CSV table of C-alpha atoms in Angstrom, one decimal:
chain,number,residue,atom,x,y,z
A,1,MET,CA,-53.4,-134.5,122.0
A,2,ILE,CA,-56.3,-132.7,123.6
A,3,GLN,CA,-56.4,-129.0,122.8
A,4,LEU,CA,-57.7,-126.7,125.5
A,5,ASP,CA,-59.8,-123.7,124.3
A,6,PHE,CA,-59.4,-121.1,127.0
A,7,SER,CA,-62.4,-119.2,125.7
A,8,GLU,CA,-64.4,-122.0,127.4
A,9,LEU,CA,-63.4,-120.5,130.8
A,10,ALA,CA,-66.1,-117.8,130.4
A,11,LEU,CA,-65.0,-115.9,133.4
A,12,SER,CA,-68.2,-113.9,133.3
A,13,THR,CA,-70.1,-116.9,134.7
A,14,ILE,CA,-68.3,-116.5,138.0
A,15,LEU,CA,-67.9,-112.8,137.9
A,16,PRO,CA,-70.1,-112.2,141.1
A,17,SER,CA,-67.8,-114.5,143.0
A,18,LEU,CA,-64.7,-112.9,141.6
A,19,ILE,CA,-65.9,-109.5,142.5
A,20,LEU,CA,-66.5,-110.6,146.1
A,21,LEU,CA,-63.0,-112.3,146.2
A,22,PHE,CA,-61.4,-109.1,144.9
A,23,GLY,CA,-63.4,-107.1,147.5
A,24,ALA,CA,-62.2,-109.4,150.3
A,25,LEU,CA,-58.6,-109.0,149.2
A,26,CYS,CA,-58.9,-105.2,149.0
A,27,LEU,CA,-60.5,-105.0,152.5
A,28,LEU,CA,-57.8,-107.3,153.9
A,29,LEU,CA,-55.0,-105.1,152.6
A,30,ILE,CA,-56.7,-101.9,153.8
A,31,ASN,CA,-57.1,-103.3,157.3
A,32,VAL,CA,-53.5,-104.8,157.3
A,33,PHE,CA,-51.9,-101.4,156.6
A,34,ALA,CA,-54.2,-99.4,158.9
A,35,ARG,CA,-52.6,-98.8,162.3
A,36,VAL,CA,-55.8,-98.4,164.3
A,37,PHE,CA,-59.3,-99.7,163.4
A,38,SER,CA,-61.2,-96.5,164.0
A,39,GLN,CA,-64.8,-95.6,163.5
A,40,ALA,CA,-64.1,-94.0,160.2
A,41,LEU,CA,-62.3,-97.2,159.0
A,42,GLN,CA,-65.3,-99.2,160.1
A,43,GLY,CA,-67.5,-97.0,158.0
A,44,LEU,CA,-65.1,-97.4,155.0
A,45,ASN,CA,-65.2,-101.2,155.4
A,46,VAL,CA,-69.0,-101.3,155.5
A,47,ALA,CA,-69.3,-98.9,152.6
A,48,LEU,CA,-66.8,-100.9,150.4
A,49,SER,CA,-68.5,-104.2,151.4
A,50,ALA,CA,-71.9,-102.8,150.4
A,51,ILE,CA,-70.4,-101.6,147.1
A,52,PHE,CA,-68.8,-104.9,146.2
A,53,LEU,CA,-72.1,-106.8,147.2
A,54,GLY,CA,-74.1,-104.3,145.1
A,55,PHE,CA,-71.9,-105.0,142.0
A,56,SER,CA,-72.2,-108.7,142.6
A,57,ILE,CA,-76.0,-108.4,142.6
A,58,ILE,CA,-75.9,-106.5,139.3
A,59,PHE,CA,-73.7,-109.0,137.6
A,60,SER,CA,-75.7,-111.9,139.1
A,61,CYS,CA,-78.9,-110.5,137.5
A,62,ASN,CA,-77.2,-110.4,134.2
A,63,LEU,CA,-75.7,-114.0,134.3
A,64,SER,CA,-76.5,-116.3,131.3
A,65,VAL,CA,-77.5,-119.9,131.7
A,66,GLY,CA,-74.8,-122.3,130.5
A,67,ASP,CA,-71.6,-124.2,131.2
A,68,ALA,CA,-68.1,-122.8,131.7
A,69,PHE,CA,-64.7,-123.8,133.1
A,70,PHE,CA,-64.6,-126.9,131.0
A,71,GLY,CA,-67.9,-128.2,132.5
A,72,PHE,CA,-67.0,-127.5,136.1
A,73,ILE,CA,-69.4,-124.5,136.3
A,74,HIS,CA,-73.0,-124.8,135.4
A,75,ILE,CA,-75.2,-121.7,135.6
A,76,SER,CA,-78.9,-122.4,135.8
A,77,GLY,CA,-81.9,-120.4,136.7
A,78,ILE,CA,-81.8,-121.8,140.2
A,79,SER,CA,-78.1,-120.7,140.5
A,80,ILE,CA,-78.9,-117.1,139.5
A,81,LEU,CA,-81.9,-116.9,141.8
A,82,SER,CA,-80.0,-118.3,144.8
A,83,GLN,CA,-77.1,-115.9,144.2
A,84,ILE,CA,-79.3,-112.9,144.0
A,85,ALA,CA,-81.2,-113.8,147.2
A,86,MET,CA,-77.9,-114.5,149.2
A,87,GLU,CA,-76.2,-111.3,148.0
A,88,LEU,CA,-79.3,-109.1,148.6
A,89,CYS,CA,-79.7,-110.5,152.1
A,90,SER,CA,-76.0,-110.0,152.9
A,91,LEU,CA,-76.1,-106.5,151.6
A,92,ILE,CA,-78.9,-105.5,153.9
A,93,PHE,CA,-77.4,-107.1,156.9
A,94,ILE,CA,-73.9,-105.5,156.4
A,95,VAL,CA,-75.3,-102.0,156.2
A,96,LEU,CA,-77.1,-102.6,159.5
A,97,PHE,CA,-73.7,-102.1,161.1
A,98,LEU,CA,-74.1,-98.4,160.2
A,99,GLY,CA,-77.6,-98.4,161.6
A,100,SER,CA,-76.5,-98.7,165.3
A,101,LYS,CA,-75.1,-96.1,167.7
A,102,VAL,CA,-73.8,-98.8,170.0
A,103,LYS,CA,-70.0,-98.8,170.0
A,104,THR,CA,-69.1,-100.9,173.1
A,105,ASP,CA,-71.4,-103.9,173.2
A,106,ASP,CA,-70.0,-106.0,170.3
A,107,ILE,CA,-66.5,-106.2,169.0
A,108,SER,CA,-67.3,-108.0,165.7
A,109,ALA,CA,-68.0,-104.8,163.8
A,110,ARG,CA,-64.7,-103.3,165.1
A,111,VAL,CA,-62.5,-106.2,164.0
A,112,GLY,CA,-60.8,-105.6,160.6
A,113,GLU,CA,-61.0,-109.3,159.6
A,114,PHE,CA,-64.8,-109.4,159.9
A,115,TYR,CA,-65.4,-107.7,156.5
A,116,PRO,CA,-63.0,-109.7,154.3
A,117,LEU,CA,-64.4,-112.9,155.9
A,118,TYR,CA,-67.9,-111.8,155.3
A,119,LEU,CA,-67.3,-111.3,151.5
A,120,LEU,CA,-65.3,-114.5,151.3
A,121,MET,CA,-68.3,-116.4,152.9
A,122,ILE,CA,-70.7,-115.1,150.3
A,123,ALA,CA,-68.2,-115.8,147.5
A,124,GLY,CA,-67.9,-119.4,148.7
A,125,PHE,CA,-71.7,-119.9,148.8
A,126,ASP,CA,-72.1,-118.3,145.4
A,127,LEU,CA,-69.6,-120.8,144.0
A,128,MET,CA,-71.4,-123.6,145.7
A,129,VAL,CA,-74.7,-123.0,143.9
A,130,SER,CA,-72.9,-122.3,140.5
A,131,SER,CA,-72.0,-125.9,139.7
A,132,THR,CA,-73.4,-129.3,139.4
A,133,HIS,CA,-70.0,-130.9,139.8
A,134,LEU,CA,-69.8,-132.4,143.3
A,135,LEU,CA,-66.2,-131.4,143.9
A,136,VAL,CA,-66.8,-127.8,143.1
A,137,ILE,CA,-69.9,-127.8,145.3
A,138,LEU,CA,-67.7,-129.2,148.1
A,139,LEU,CA,-65.1,-126.5,147.5
A,140,GLY,CA,-67.7,-123.7,147.8
A,141,LEU,CA,-69.2,-125.3,150.8
A,142,GLU,CA,-65.8,-125.4,152.6
A,143,ILE,CA,-65.0,-121.7,151.7
A,144,GLY,CA,-68.3,-120.5,152.9
A,145,SER,CA,-68.6,-122.6,156.1
A,146,LEU,CA,-65.0,-121.9,157.4
A,147,SER,CA,-65.5,-118.2,156.8
A,148,LEU,CA,-68.8,-118.3,158.7
A,149,CYS,CA,-67.2,-120.2,161.5
A,150,ALA,CA,-64.6,-117.5,162.0
A,151,LEU,CA,-67.3,-114.8,161.9
A,152,ILE,CA,-69.2,-116.5,164.7
A,153,ALA,CA,-66.1,-116.5,166.9
A,154,LEU,CA,-65.1,-112.9,166.3
A,155,ASN,CA,-67.3,-111.5,169.0
A,156,GLY,CA,-65.0,-113.0,171.6
A,157,ARG,CA,-67.7,-114.0,174.0
A,158,SER,CA,-67.7,-117.4,175.7
A,159,LYS,CA,-70.8,-118.6,174.0
A,160,GLY,CA,-69.6,-117.2,170.7
A,161,LEU,CA,-66.4,-119.3,170.9
A,162,GLU,CA,-68.5,-122.3,172.0
A,163,ALA,CA,-70.9,-121.8,169.0
A,164,SER,CA,-68.0,-121.4,166.6
A,165,ILE,CA,-66.3,-124.7,167.8
A,166,LYS,CA,-69.6,-126.6,167.5
A,167,TYR,CA,-70.2,-125.2,164.0
A,168,PHE,CA,-66.6,-126.0,163.0
A,169,VAL,CA,-66.8,-129.6,164.3
A,170,LEU,CA,-70.2,-130.3,162.7
A,171,SER,CA,-69.1,-128.7,159.4
A,172,ILE,CA,-66.2,-131.1,159.3
A,173,LEU,CA,-68.6,-134.0,160.0
A,174,ALA,CA,-70.9,-132.7,157.3
A,175,SER,CA,-68.0,-132.5,154.8
A,176,VAL,CA,-67.0,-136.1,155.7
A,177,PHE,CA,-70.6,-137.3,155.0
A,178,PHE,CA,-70.6,-135.3,151.7
A,179,ILE,CA,-67.3,-136.9,150.6
A,180,LEU,CA,-68.7,-140.3,151.4
A,181,GLY,CA,-71.8,-139.5,149.5
A,182,VAL,CA,-69.7,-138.4,146.5
A,183,LEU,CA,-67.8,-141.6,146.6
A,184,CYS,CA,-71.0,-143.7,146.7
A,185,LEU,CA,-72.5,-141.7,143.8
A,186,TYR,CA,-69.3,-142.1,141.8
A,187,LEU,CA,-69.4,-145.9,142.3
A,188,ALA,CA,-73.1,-145.9,141.2
A,189,GLY,CA,-72.9,-143.6,138.3
A,190,ALA,CA,-69.2,-143.3,137.4
A,191,SER,CA,-69.3,-139.5,137.4
A,192,PHE,CA,-68.9,-136.5,139.7
A,193,ASP,CA,-71.4,-134.4,137.7
A,194,MET,CA,-74.9,-134.5,139.0
A,195,ILE,CA,-76.5,-134.0,135.6
A,196,HIS,CA,-74.8,-137.2,134.4
A,197,ILE,CA,-75.7,-139.0,137.6
A,198,GLN,CA,-79.3,-137.7,137.2
A,199,ASP,CA,-79.5,-139.3,133.7
A,200,VAL,CA,-78.0,-142.6,135.0
A,201,LEU,CA,-80.6,-142.8,137.9
A,202,HIS,CA,-83.5,-141.8,135.7
A,203,SER,CA,-82.6,-144.5,133.1
A,204,LYS,CA,-81.9,-147.0,136.0
A,205,GLY,CA,-78.5,-147.5,134.5
A,206,TYR,CA,-76.7,-147.3,137.9
A,207,ILE,CA,-74.1,-150.0,138.7
A,208,SER,CA,-75.4,-150.7,142.2
A,209,ILE,CA,-78.6,-149.8,144.0
A,210,TRP,CA,-76.7,-150.0,147.3
A,211,GLY,CA,-74.4,-147.3,146.0
A,212,VAL,CA,-77.4,-145.1,145.3
A,213,LEU,CA,-79.0,-145.8,148.7
A,214,LEU,CA,-75.8,-145.2,150.7
A,215,GLY,CA,-75.1,-142.1,148.6
A,216,PHE,CA,-78.6,-140.8,149.5
A,217,VAL,CA,-78.1,-141.5,153.2
A,218,PHE,CA,-74.7,-139.7,153.3
A,219,MET,CA,-76.1,-136.8,151.3
A,220,VAL,CA,-79.1,-136.4,153.6
A,221,ALA,CA,-76.7,-136.3,156.6
A,222,ALA,CA,-74.3,-133.8,154.9
A,223,LEU,CA,-77.0,-131.4,153.7
A,224,GLY,CA,-79.1,-132.0,156.8
A,225,PHE,CA,-76.4,-130.3,159.0
A,226,LYS,CA,-76.3,-127.4,156.6
A,227,THR,CA,-80.1,-127.0,156.2
A,228,SER,CA,-80.8,-127.9,159.9
A,229,ILE,CA,-83.1,-130.8,159.0
A,230,VAL,CA,-84.2,-132.9,162.0
A,231,PRO,CA,-82.4,-134.9,163.5
A,232,PHE,CA,-79.3,-132.9,162.4
A,233,HIS,CA,-80.5,-129.6,163.9
A,234,SER,CA,-79.5,-129.8,167.6
A,235,TYR,CA,-76.5,-127.4,167.3
A,236,MET,CA,-78.5,-124.7,165.6
A,237,PRO,CA,-80.0,-122.9,168.6
A,238,ASP,CA,-76.6,-122.8,170.4
A,239,VAL,CA,-75.0,-121.2,167.3
A,240,TYR,CA,-77.8,-118.6,167.2
A,241,GLU,CA,-77.5,-117.9,170.9
A,242,GLY,CA,-73.7,-117.5,170.7
A,243,SER,CA,-73.6,-115.2,167.7
A,244,ASN,CA,-74.4,-111.5,167.6
A,245,ALA,CA,-77.8,-110.7,166.1
A,246,ILE,CA,-76.5,-109.8,162.7
A,247,VAL,CA,-74.3,-112.9,162.2
A,248,ALA,CA,-77.2,-115.0,163.6
A,249,GLY,CA,-79.5,-113.4,161.0
A,250,VAL,CA,-77.1,-114.1,158.2
A,251,PHE,CA,-76.7,-117.6,159.5
A,252,SER,CA,-80.5,-118.1,159.4
A,253,ILE,CA,-80.8,-117.3,155.7
A,254,VAL,CA,-77.6,-117.3,153.5
A,255,PRO,CA,-76.1,-120.7,154.2
A,256,LYS,CA,-79.5,-122.3,154.0
A,257,ILE,CA,-80.3,-120.8,150.6
A,258,ALA,CA,-77.0,-122.3,149.3
A,259,ALA,CA,-77.6,-125.6,151.0
A,260,PHE,CA,-81.2,-125.9,149.8
A,261,ALA,CA,-80.1,-125.0,146.2
A,262,VAL,CA,-77.7,-128.0,146.3
A,263,ALA,CA,-80.4,-130.1,148.1
A,264,LEU,CA,-82.8,-129.3,145.3
A,265,LEU,CA,-80.3,-130.6,142.8
A,266,VAL,CA,-79.3,-133.7,144.8
A,267,PHE,CA,-82.7,-134.8,146.1
A,268,GLU,CA,-84.4,-134.2,142.8
A,269,THR,CA,-81.8,-136.5,141.3
A,270,PHE,CA,-82.6,-139.2,143.8
A,271,LEU,CA,-86.4,-138.7,143.5
A,272,GLN,CA,-86.1,-139.3,139.8
A,273,SER,CA,-84.5,-142.7,140.4
A,274,GLY,CA,-88.0,-144.1,141.1
A,275,ILE,CA,-86.9,-145.7,144.4
A,276,VAL,CA,-90.0,-145.4,146.6
A,277,LEU,CA,-88.0,-145.7,149.9
A,278,ILE,CA,-86.2,-142.4,149.1
A,279,GLU,CA,-89.4,-140.5,148.8
A,280,GLN,CA,-90.7,-142.0,152.0
A,281,ILE,CA,-87.6,-141.0,153.9
A,282,LEU,CA,-87.8,-137.5,152.6
A,283,TYR,CA,-91.5,-137.4,153.6
A,284,VAL,CA,-90.7,-138.4,157.2
A,285,LEU,CA,-87.8,-135.9,157.4
A,286,VAL,CA,-90.2,-133.1,156.2
A,287,VAL,CA,-92.8,-133.9,158.9
A,288,LEU,CA,-90.2,-134.2,161.7
A,289,THR,CA,-88.4,-131.0,160.7
A,290,ILE,CA,-91.7,-129.0,160.6
A,291,THR,CA,-93.1,-130.5,163.8
A,292,ILE,CA,-90.4,-131.1,166.4
A,293,PRO,CA,-88.7,-127.7,166.4
A,294,ASN,CA,-92.2,-126.1,166.4
A,295,ILE,CA,-93.0,-127.9,169.6
A,296,ALA,CA,-89.6,-127.0,171.1
A,297,ALA,CA,-90.1,-123.3,170.3
A,298,LEU,CA,-93.2,-123.3,172.5
A,299,VAL,CA,-91.2,-123.6,175.7
A,300,GLN,CA,-88.4,-121.2,174.8
A,301,GLN,CA,-88.0,-118.1,177.0
A,302,ASP,CA,-85.2,-116.5,175.0
A,303,MET,CA,-86.2,-114.6,171.9
A,304,LYS,CA,-83.1,-115.7,169.9
A,305,ARG,CA,-83.5,-119.4,170.7
A,306,MET,CA,-87.2,-119.2,169.9
A,307,LEU,CA,-86.3,-117.7,166.5
A,308,ALA,CA,-83.7,-120.5,166.0
A,309,PHE,CA,-86.2,-123.3,166.6
A,310,SER,CA,-88.8,-121.5,164.4
A,311,SER,CA,-86.3,-121.1,161.5
A,312,ILE,CA,-85.7,-124.9,161.7
A,313,SER,CA,-89.4,-125.4,161.3
A,314,HIS,CA,-89.4,-123.0,158.3
A,315,SER,CA,-86.6,-125.2,156.8
A,316,GLY,CA,-89.2,-128.0,156.9
A,317,PHE,CA,-91.6,-126.0,154.7
A,318,VAL,CA,-88.7,-125.4,152.2
A,319,LEU,CA,-87.8,-129.1,152.2
A,320,ALA,CA,-91.5,-129.9,151.5
A,321,CYS,CA,-91.2,-127.9,148.3
A,322,ILE,CA,-88.3,-130.1,147.2
A,323,LEU,CA,-90.2,-133.2,148.0
A,324,ILE,CA,-93.2,-132.1,146.0
A,325,ASP,CA,-90.8,-131.3,143.1
A,326,THR,CA,-93.0,-129.4,140.7
A,327,GLN,CA,-92.5,-126.0,139.0
A,328,VAL,CA,-95.1,-124.5,141.3
A,329,SER,CA,-93.5,-125.9,144.5
A,330,ILE,CA,-90.0,-124.6,143.5
A,331,SER,CA,-91.5,-121.2,142.7
A,332,SER,CA,-93.1,-121.4,146.2
A,333,LEU,CA,-89.7,-122.3,147.7
A,334,TYR,CA,-88.1,-119.1,146.5
A,335,LEU,CA,-91.1,-116.9,147.2
A,336,TYR,CA,-91.0,-118.4,150.7
A,337,TRP,CA,-87.3,-117.4,151.0
A,338,PHE,CA,-87.8,-113.8,149.9
A,339,LEU,CA,-90.7,-113.3,152.2
A,340,PHE,CA,-88.9,-115.0,155.1
A,341,MET,CA,-85.9,-112.8,154.3
A,342,PHE,CA,-87.8,-109.6,154.8
A,343,SER,CA,-89.3,-110.8,158.1
A,344,ASN,CA,-86.1,-112.3,159.5
A,345,ILE,CA,-83.9,-109.3,158.6
A,346,GLY,CA,-86.3,-107.1,160.4
A,347,ALA,CA,-86.5,-109.4,163.5
A,348,PHE,CA,-82.7,-109.8,163.9
A,349,GLY,CA,-82.1,-106.2,163.0
A,350,LEU,CA,-84.3,-105.1,166.0
A,351,LEU,CA,-82.4,-107.6,168.2
A,352,TRP,CA,-79.1,-105.9,167.1
A,353,PHE,CA,-80.5,-102.5,168.1
A,354,ALA,CA,-81.8,-103.9,171.4
A,355,GLN,CA,-78.2,-104.4,172.7
A,356,ASN,CA,-77.5,-102.5,175.8
A,357,LYS,CA,-74.7,-99.9,175.9
A,358,GLN,CA,-73.9,-100.8,179.5
A,359,GLU,CA,-73.3,-104.5,178.8
A,360,SER,CA,-69.7,-105.7,179.1
A,361,TRP,CA,-68.4,-107.0,175.9
A,362,LYS,CA,-67.5,-110.2,177.7
A,363,GLN,CA,-71.1,-110.9,178.5
A,364,ASP,CA,-73.1,-113.2,176.2
A,365,PHE,CA,-76.1,-112.1,174.1
A,366,GLU,CA,-79.3,-112.8,175.9
A,367,TYR,CA,-82.8,-111.7,174.9
A,368,PRO,CA,-85.3,-113.1,177.5
A,369,ILE,CA,-88.8,-112.4,176.4
A,370,SER,CA,-89.5,-110.8,179.8
A,371,ARG,CA,-87.0,-108.1,178.9
A,372,PHE,CA,-89.6,-106.8,176.4
A,373,ASN,CA,-92.5,-106.5,178.8
A,374,GLY,CA,-94.5,-103.3,178.4
A,375,LEU,CA,-92.4,-102.1,175.5
A,376,LEU,CA,-95.3,-100.4,173.9
A,377,ALA,CA,-95.1,-97.7,176.6
A,378,SER,CA,-91.3,-97.1,176.5
A,379,ALA,CA,-90.5,-97.8,172.9
A,380,PRO,CA,-93.8,-97.9,170.8
A,381,LEU,CA,-92.1,-97.8,167.4
A,382,TYR,CA,-89.9,-100.8,168.4
A,383,ALA,CA,-92.9,-102.7,169.7
A,384,VAL,CA,-94.9,-102.0,166.5
A,385,PHE,CA,-92.1,-103.1,164.2
A,386,SER,CA,-91.5,-106.2,166.3
A,387,GLY,CA,-95.1,-107.1,166.2
A,388,ILE,CA,-95.2,-106.9,162.4
A,389,PHE,CA,-92.2,-109.1,162.0
A,390,LEU,CA,-93.3,-111.7,164.5
A,391,LEU,CA,-96.9,-111.9,163.1
A,392,SER,CA,-95.3,-112.3,159.6
A,393,LEU,CA,-93.1,-115.2,160.7
A,394,ALA,CA,-96.2,-116.7,162.4
A,395,GLY,CA,-97.9,-116.7,159.0
A,396,ILE,CA,-100.8,-114.5,160.1
A,397,PRO,CA,-102.5,-112.6,157.2
A,398,PRO,CA,-102.0,-110.2,155.7
A,399,PHE,CA,-98.3,-110.1,156.6
A,400,GLY,CA,-95.5,-111.5,154.5
A,401,LEU,CA,-94.9,-115.1,155.2
A,402,PHE,CA,-98.6,-116.0,155.2
A,403,TRP,CA,-98.6,-115.9,151.4
A,404,GLY,CA,-95.5,-118.1,151.3
A,405,LYS,CA,-97.0,-120.7,153.6
A,406,MET,CA,-100.3,-120.6,151.7
A,407,LEU,CA,-98.6,-121.2,148.4
A,408,VAL,CA,-96.6,-124.1,149.8
A,409,ILE,CA,-99.6,-125.7,151.3
A,410,THR,CA,-101.6,-125.1,148.1
A,411,SER,CA,-98.8,-126.8,146.0
A,412,ALA,CA,-98.9,-129.8,148.4
A,413,PHE,CA,-102.7,-130.1,147.9
A,414,GLY,CA,-102.3,-129.8,144.1
A,415,SER,CA,-99.7,-132.6,144.1
A,416,ASP,CA,-101.9,-135.0,146.2
A,417,TYR,CA,-99.8,-134.6,149.4
A,418,ILE,CA,-103.0,-134.1,151.4
A,419,TYR,CA,-101.7,-135.4,154.7
A,420,LEU,CA,-98.5,-133.3,154.4
A,421,ALA,CA,-100.6,-130.2,153.7
A,422,VAL,CA,-102.7,-130.8,156.8
A,423,ILE,CA,-99.6,-131.3,158.9
A,424,MET,CA,-98.2,-128.0,157.6
A,425,ALA,CA,-101.5,-126.2,158.4
A,426,ILE,CA,-101.6,-127.6,161.9
A,427,ASN,CA,-98.0,-126.6,162.6
A,428,SER,CA,-98.7,-123.1,161.2
A,429,ALA,CA,-101.4,-122.8,163.9
A,430,ILE,CA,-99.0,-124.1,166.6
A,431,ALA,CA,-96.4,-121.4,165.5
A,432,VAL,CA,-98.9,-118.7,166.3
A,433,PHE,CA,-98.8,-119.5,170.0
A,434,TYR,CA,-95.1,-119.0,170.5
A,435,TYR,CA,-94.8,-116.0,168.2
A,436,LEU,CA,-97.6,-114.3,170.1
A,437,LYS,CA,-95.7,-114.7,173.4
A,438,PRO,CA,-93.3,-111.7,172.8
A,439,VAL,CA,-96.1,-109.8,171.1
A,440,ILE,CA,-98.2,-110.1,174.3
A,441,ALA,CA,-95.2,-109.2,176.4
A,442,MET,CA,-94.7,-106.0,174.5
A,443,PHE,CA,-98.4,-104.9,174.1
A,444,VAL,CA,-100.2,-106.4,177.2
A,445,MET,CA,-97.8,-107.1,180.0
A,446,PRO,CA,-96.9,-104.3,182.5
A,447,PRO,CA,-93.4,-102.7,182.1
A,448,ASN,CA,-90.5,-104.1,184.1
A,449,ALA,CA,-89.8,-102.4,187.4
A,450,GLU,CA,-86.2,-101.6,186.6
A,451,LYS,CA,-85.2,-98.8,184.3
A,452,PRO,CA,-86.1,-99.6,180.6
A,453,LYS,CA,-83.3,-100.8,178.5
A,454,SER,CA,-82.4,-98.9,175.4
A,455,PHE,CA,-84.0,-100.2,172.2
A,456,LEU,CA,-84.5,-98.0,169.1
A,457,GLN,CA,-82.5,-95.3,170.9
A,458,ASN,CA,-79.5,-97.4,169.8
A,459,ALA,CA,-80.6,-97.0,166.1
A,460,THR,CA,-79.5,-94.2,163.8
A,461,PRO,CA,-82.1,-92.6,161.6
A,462,PHE,CA,-80.7,-94.7,158.7
A,463,GLY,CA,-81.2,-97.9,160.8
A,464,LYS,CA,-84.8,-96.9,161.6
A,465,ILE,CA,-85.5,-96.3,157.9
A,466,LEU,CA,-84.0,-99.7,156.9
A,467,ILE,CA,-86.1,-101.6,159.5
A,468,GLY,CA,-89.1,-99.5,158.6
A,469,ALA,CA,-88.6,-100.6,154.9
A,470,MET,CA,-88.6,-104.2,155.9
A,471,ALA,CA,-91.8,-103.7,158.0
A,472,LEU,CA,-93.4,-102.0,155.1
A,473,LEU,CA,-92.5,-104.9,152.7
A,474,CYS,CA,-94.1,-107.3,155.2
A,475,CYS,CA,-97.3,-105.2,155.3
A,476,ILE,CA,-97.7,-104.7,151.5
A,477,SER,CA,-96.5,-108.2,150.5
A,478,ILE,CA,-99.9,-109.0,149.0
A,479,PHE,CA,-99.2,-106.4,146.3
A,480,MET,CA,-95.7,-107.9,145.7
A,481,ILE,CA,-96.6,-111.5,145.2
A,482,GLN,CA,-97.4,-111.3,141.5
A,483,PHE,CA,-94.2,-109.4,140.8
A,484,LEU,CA,-92.1,-111.8,142.9
A,485,LEU,CA,-93.7,-114.9,141.2
A,486,TYR,CA,-93.0,-113.4,137.8
A,487,PHE,CA,-89.4,-112.6,138.7
A,488,ILE,CA,-88.9,-116.1,140.2
A,489,GLY,CA,-90.7,-117.8,137.4
A,490,LYS,CA,-88.3,-116.5,134.8
A,491,TYR,CA,-85.5,-118.5,136.5
A,492,VAL,CA,-87.4,-121.5,137.7
A,493,ILE,CA,-89.0,-122.2,134.3
A,494,GLY,CA,-85.5,-122.3,132.8
A,495,ALA,CA,-84.6,-125.0,135.3
A,496,TYR,CA,-87.3,-127.4,134.2
């Protein structure tokens, strides 16, 4: 008879997720028993959400590498790093709700269910990156995706509901592909654990090469939808456009960090199989994902859709790090995410403040670039902050993301991916053109004839300080690179 040792549960390994689950239940009960969702109750929800996220970050930083839950949980350096990045990003975005004076333009922040779902989403994605067992990964994926789907729909706008339905349907499709991939991998390696499957593929002890190839195809499709890899990216701009700026910002970072952490585990396993066709397919996907959305972004006239297409192109740079598959490239991957996080939080935070008090809540979120014409004259601080974030996303030195792109391209050169490095450099140059369009509109174009819309007037002093801090981080990123690489390296080295 098998004896179960419950000390092997090691609950401390999933303590960050448990804290967020407990926080979600607390906020759910608070909002259930509150008669009216008032401004004070909104402040309480934001404050408690920030506290629970803060504690989860602290415990994530103190996680130990190892197995728990009878092998279902596997904490690695990549798991810890991914959890810290997701929780930090989520913490900054949630406090942006307190940074705006606008009370009538968006109902998401004034819906009690928003905050429990927000914490539940992060808990799901934390669980997703905390395991190498494919069924546990699927469980975390479903918890995070379904919660995010509800968050998108809570604004009540027509495009928000459309975006939520699209994301829900495609999430189901991605889950089906993931399950089919799990089935094929089980047939090939007789296990649900990626570490065991990795050993089987590395030793070429798989039962059927067709099971490996089909498993790879299904996994590419499943993770392609979550990471917005071309050709699985078409729904992404619509989801950005239908979401409010904060949810769109979260959507651009948090689910992708979780999905890429899993993609790193899964694709690295396939790359170690020695099947040349797998590497070639990934190479083509990287090139397409970097190039096609970059070209599509050139013709966009809406700021949010432009950011959506550009974020897909950024996903191509991250996927390139997985393809290169060296310690330097994986360090570059997480450095890229942190620098991208600072820039994107600032960009979407400014879009959140740019909402107009006079807009009906039934109207959709639209940010035509022409709306920002002559902004330097009417809102100079907003224009300067926007310029910093857009130049950073464009990869123009000395702003943040330039250093991330440079390190990714350098790692490609160092691993003999010469043509890939050249393609990334060319696409970085292309990106400058569409990122400069709103900058030129703000600094060069004459102001619009109609009365200027409110911009940073909608931000509280706290909101301005928070966005100013993100802008400062983008400007001084050259002095942070060594620290970030040292911090990232501690976890990445443990993963190799």
